[in-house]
Amino acid sequence: MATIQPITLPSILNSYLKLHTDIQVLLCLNCQNAILPSSIKLHLSRNHRLHKDIVHTAQEFAKTLPPYTNNTLPLPSDRSTPIENWPVYDGYHCRCCNFRSRHPQIVFDHAAKEHNMKNRPKEERLYSIQLQSWFSNSRARYWTISREEIEDIAADEAIQQDEEENIVSQDLKADILRQEMDRLAKIEERRQVLGINERVDNKDYWLIRTGWQRLFAGRNMQTISDYRLPPTHNEYDLIWVCQIFDQVILRAMHTVQDTPREILRWVMSPKLEEIHVRPFSILEGEGTVDGYIGFWRSFLCYCFRTIQLPIDEQREQHGIQYTAKQTETLHRIRWLIKELPQPEDHKHKIMARYTGRWECPALASNEEETELIEGIETEIMQFCLQVLQHRFQTGAVHENPLIFFTAVLGIDEKTMTLRSPQFYTRFLAGLVWVNKLLLLEYALPSKAWPNLKLPARDEYPDFGIRLAEVRGMHLVDGSYSPQSEILSLLAYGQFVAKQTGGRTVLSWTIDRQTVSIYGNPISMDRYRKFPITLIAKATHLLYEVLMFGKQPTVNLECIQDSMTYGIAGYWYGNLPANKLDIGMGYVLEAALVCMQEQRLFKKVKINNRKGHELKWHDVQRNRYLRHATSFKEILFLLMHVTGGQPARGPEIGSVKICNTARTARNIFVLDGMVLFTTEYDKKRDTRLTTRYIVRYLPDTVGQLLVTYQVYLLPFLDFVTNSISESVEANDYLFGNTSIPWTGRKLTTILKCETASHFGVTMGVSKWRQITIGIAKEHLPEIAHTMQRYNDDDYESDEEEEIDLLHEQAGHGRRMGIMHYGQDANFLSQLQPELLAELRKLSIHWHQFLGLAPTSLPKRKRAVSTIDQVVTSTPKLSSRVRQRNDSFVATVDVLQDQMHTAMIRLYGVEAQFRSAAQEQAMKAVLRNDKSSIIVMGTAEGKSTLFMVPAVMSGAGTVIVIVPFRALVDDLVRRSIEFGIDAIEWTPGLMHPHVLVIVSADIAINNAFMHYATTLKDKQLLRHIFLDECHTAFTDIDYREALRSLSRIRDLNVPLTLLTATLPPVFEWDLRQAMLIHNATLLRFLTHRPTISYQVTEVKAGKTVTVAIKLCQDMSSKMSATEKGIIYCRSRNKCQALAKLLSCPFYLSGGDDNQAALTDWQSDTNIHWIVATGALGTGIDMGGVVGVVHVDRPYGLIDMVQQAGRGGRNGQESSAIVIIDPHSIDAKAHNIGKSLNRFRNIDEEWLQKYLTTSECRRLIIGEYMDNNAATCSDLDGSPCDICRMKTTMTCTELAPHRNLLAECEHHRQQVIEWLYRFTELCVYCLIQNIPGHQTHNYSHCTACIEEMDFTTFHDWRRQLRFLPYKNCNWCGLPQSYCTRQHDLVEGISMSQDCKWPDIVLAIIFIGWRNGELLRLINDKFSAQVQDDRQLREWLSGEDLWEGEEKSHIMMVFETVGPMLLEIEKDTR
């Protein structure tokens, strides 16, 4: 070879490329493949997306190299020195020729075919070598590298043969699959760019009308959609923009409320010369106003983000355009906002006081800020007007930013698809409403905008003329304005949506006894039991708790009532004939003689006089009112679910118990049944009339309601009035005049109760879908009855005499019922004939629920489906039975199928690793229900689900894994075996052979819908849950794992796999997964090749000892041997990695994959430092050392992580380095956790660390209930067996058998919070008498010391991450119900239940100095001053196996201590 002058690689390329100086070939450091000079530009720009300057430099440098192709590229000589940082492969060499390959089977078959060595043993055919190659794919040509163990064999005849010609089908197939996966990945990436794969003849008239295809063609929709997201916690400029825009909207809303009705009718009308029948108004419905305003906030966020891009990027990347004036205004706003401080609350939104006016909190803290904010407010208003007053003179509507943004709203951010009209028109409706609001403010503002030269409305002599000018230009259809375009698109979208119908969300089983919504099955039996369960709870609360054991009954048959008696304050209890004027005395008598723990009063001696007087027991009274609220919540829900077809949100919350001066009551008792009426109608604002909706209640629910109204309500009003005296009458059944119970309240209650009963969380919307679906399927009579009175043209043959009567009178049936022969005791729209039909409708529903009434309508009716008793459930179809029978095959057939599948996976010489694996495989294939298999690590559990996947017969096998990192590994390994495997992602509906999904996604509605669809199509064969122990071990910090049991609803064979399931937790797993009758197959999990050791060091020396130990082990490791260091602290992980010059692997780390790759492939890197995130799923040989620095999280985690080593028969050490302080400190906490699993696991870990016997005895007894020593297993000796020394056994605290469920712990914390609301935390901590008589906010002692005011100032300085903690009480959102669950009598701006408890305890404890030592000692904090305390409180950490905020850590430690003190002082 000619001498080649040395060439130096440009420094800018050193991070991406490497130059082999001898052969002068360019190597890609990322791909670890050689790069051909002809393809370097394409490789770097497409595969690695490098900057064009870097690509150009590389391209110019490649021109200086000798040209070569993959076939002409020289190879280093055999047995040459390995190329550094380049992959080294284990390979095999034929003993008779120069044939070599990375696969032993290929060389094995080669020797048999070419050298007639078919019957010769394996060692005579081949020997192992190490190989390197310039390429890793099908172009690979190998050369051997030197190593000490290679045999010195010289071949007599060297056969020069191109290895590519000898690649067998297995290699070729794997390469083709990899290439196809790369191609499909690129296709998926390009799918996000609209228009690339669209056919010209693919016509969708909705997309043609919107123009979205042309607008987004060639652009990345993900990028465009991300720009419209709400502000993040550190985007202060956008937070200010949204908050100040809310002030603009608030000002416009006040203008609407002060505008004459006739003007608002013109504003409402989209037509130029036709006034609307109803006026434009502030919308009804909780959350609707803020939702509509949110669309405009999103628009402003999009504008302020895109305006920061260069103009060419604005148009190329997004396609948006701004005029010169709009650009100037946006930049001016950005410049002004920089002068503002950091905003306090980025979740700011308009709040209503329910007093007819709207308001939002003040934004400025001084006059200077006020002036600046007013200036920004003017600029934002000017930008809004610049957008809305844009005229489409050329017809190009998308030149307007707002119209362009309507297209952005058409992108579904979850699926990256374009929205259909059914899911899109709500955005347009919101924009139309806000546009009208802003343009009315422009036309006729209540207050002037001086800087915009907009006078107040009073300066216009004629409001109508002024509005007509603005309407004609900007508000009506056909005005060439943005509003005109949006109105047109909205009308077309509503038309298309009406024509195509709604979305399908329900799926019924074959026997029609189970309905699934989004994949969540609800059985009819379970559905019927739901109201029965609620009735039982309500009955207990009403009679046993609220009425102190008294159980009066009301004879509903004897109650007389009239629907038209209109005196204010009247209800059926006022009628003397009913004898229901009970008053509060009935319950008061029981309250005075009830048990001590229920009494609301206490006797107090009168000063200077004989005798006693009764005073309220504040604690018991508050508890009583909480129980009353709980009862009303259940009654609220019962009226919703038992009254017939479900009501809408605002309906039931508006029910009144007596007449008012303006409206009539809603609750009546007619003919022995309780009914309630509502006036809510979705089209009420359109019709301008009221339609009454009637719902009869079952007898049991009606009895509860009447008893509550007659007996309990007077006493409850008396108790409530004792806290805050009021002469205002509360005529509402739920809530009060200022704060009614609305749809949000109903949703909150329904979600809680359905989660408890069904294991599925359902809000009002889902409940309506299911209930209406059930009525259609099982109760056709309801639809029949409803049709009669909803359709004016309906005709029927029933009741011919009445129909003929109406016919003789010359009118239709409906006209006759509604307008002639009216009964004065009934409303004109609810005459007896109509009520009888509605009563019949409700009774059908009651019978279906199993709540049959005591009296039925006297009219004869036809037998319905609910009257016919179903004697037996229909069997599944013969196809399902046939498929299951074929799957549970005979032994002989099963053996043949297994053998064939194993050959497909592992080749002709495939065999099971052990008898245990074979036995487990047979158990899986014979399983037609559910089973649990416990096998040791490295025993081949993945084979158990790969074999069923490749067996004959169409179908899908689903594998659920607990960790996201395992998904990629299993998919990769499965594809290498030729299996049609894929990771499930939203939108995938194709039934692949093997579908792998992470547990966090498997519980989502979308995946459950996918799996349910497969099952309904009889394609779902089997479900596997790998590492199933996490279903109960990891729920402390992964709440989603609690819902894994919902996969049982699919009712297909289920197999749970794990290597670490101690027998003591078998019940926990069965309970967590709801598989109490599952078959358990347990094999011993002993690992004889692992030497277990514990090294006890001096306090503070764990890191030093660990570094020295790892350095000593590294000196003895070969190039391919590795080690793992586990550490609980992220900071300590990083420090250890830096000291050892090795990578680290942290939970959620961005560089995890790169760190793992470097550790596995770099022969110079022996160690990797990691948290527990690098645990389950690491399946590689060569790990000879696993070191735990400090105490592991538990014995299960320790055994799991130690099992990363000792594979393939290789010896390994599992060493725990710990100081005595950690052992002793932890020993005192054992058994004190509320988590049963953590208690037991820590107890066994303590035994393992402190035992004086063989450490395997502890592991074997705990993990397998089979104690065996190192000598019994003939395994690597542990440190105790090796040293033959006795260690002192540490005393262990007794085991505490506590409930492990997180919900129980949450309820306990809530109970603590309720107890603290009943006392003053200041007086309790300061040991001041009388802490039970008041609370902190009314404490005279702290008011005198200005402590409460100081506390408020201190609390305002706290800063929390978004969506983490409530700024008012400091609690996480799982405890705080602020802005979700309104409490009666508390305004919406202060609706937090626990405002002066947790933060007050921390503040008071900090002020008196007692909290500092606790925080620094117990939680290892370094807090010295107030600023450091506030910073520390805003953080979170892993504590007692759960990720918790520092505030909760302090409260859960201090709270029980304070309650114990309070108990002792009683």
PDB file of N, CA and C in Angstrom, residues 30 176 190 197 305 592 657 672 858 968-969 1218 1348:
ATOM      1  N   ASN A  30     -21.323   7.966  16.851  1.00  0.00           N
ATOM      2  CA  ASN A  30     -22.675   7.709  17.341  1.00  0.00           C
ATOM      3  C   ASN A  30     -23.204   6.376  16.831  1.00  0.00           C
ATOM      4  N   ILE A 176     -33.010  -7.380   7.640  1.00  0.00           N
ATOM      5  CA  ILE A 176     -34.175  -6.850   6.922  1.00  0.00           C
ATOM      6  C   ILE A 176     -35.185  -6.260   7.903  1.00  0.00           C
ATOM      7  N   ARG A 190     -42.548  11.282   9.739  1.00  0.00           N
ATOM      8  CA  ARG A 190     -43.044  12.127   8.652  1.00  0.00           C
ATOM      9  C   ARG A 190     -44.563  12.257   8.679  1.00  0.00           C
ATOM     10  N   ASN A 197     -48.046  12.255   2.611  1.00  0.00           N
ATOM     11  CA  ASN A 197     -48.530  10.976   2.095  1.00  0.00           C
ATOM     12  C   ASN A 197     -49.991  11.043   1.638  1.00  0.00           C
ATOM     13  N   ARG A 305     -45.141  33.660  21.401  1.00  0.00           N
ATOM     14  CA  ARG A 305     -44.034  32.724  21.173  1.00  0.00           C
ATOM     15  C   ARG A 305     -43.523  32.825  19.736  1.00  0.00           C
ATOM     16  N   LEU A 592     -79.942  15.585  73.220  1.00  0.00           N
ATOM     17  CA  LEU A 592     -79.624  15.849  74.624  1.00  0.00           C
ATOM     18  C   LEU A 592     -79.384  14.583  75.426  1.00  0.00           C
ATOM     19  N   ILE A 657     -86.755  23.615  48.217  1.00  0.00           N
ATOM     20  CA  ILE A 657     -87.634  22.832  49.093  1.00  0.00           C
ATOM     21  C   ILE A 657     -88.940  23.550  49.370  1.00  0.00           C
ATOM     22  N   GLY A 672     -98.459   9.171  46.683  1.00  0.00           N
ATOM     23  CA  GLY A 672     -97.576   8.290  47.445  1.00  0.00           C
ATOM     24  C   GLY A 672     -96.151   8.201  46.925  1.00  0.00           C
ATOM     25  N   LYS A 858    -102.104   2.161  38.223  1.00  0.00           N
ATOM     26  CA  LYS A 858    -103.254   1.269  38.078  1.00  0.00           C
ATOM     27  C   LYS A 858    -103.496   0.883  36.629  1.00  0.00           C
ATOM     28  N   ASP A 968     -38.558  -0.958  25.234  1.00  0.00           N
ATOM     29  CA  ASP A 968     -37.639  -0.963  24.091  1.00  0.00           C
ATOM     30  C   ASP A 968     -36.798  -2.231  24.057  1.00  0.00           C
ATOM     31  N   ASP A 969     -36.348  -2.684  25.234  1.00  0.00           N
ATOM     32  CA  ASP A 969     -35.502  -3.874  25.282  1.00  0.00           C
ATOM     33  C   ASP A 969     -36.266  -5.103  24.811  1.00  0.00           C
ATOM     34  N   ILE A1218     -22.317  -0.126  54.624  1.00  0.00           N
ATOM     35  CA  ILE A1218     -23.232   0.615  55.488  1.00  0.00           C
ATOM     36  C   ILE A1218     -22.536   0.920  56.804  1.00  0.00           C
ATOM     37  N   PHE A1348     -50.313  36.322  63.815  1.00  0.00           N
ATOM     38  CA  PHE A1348     -51.122  35.870  62.682  1.00  0.00           C
ATOM     39  C   PHE A1348     -50.847  36.718  61.444  1.00  0.00           C
TER      40      PHE A1348
END
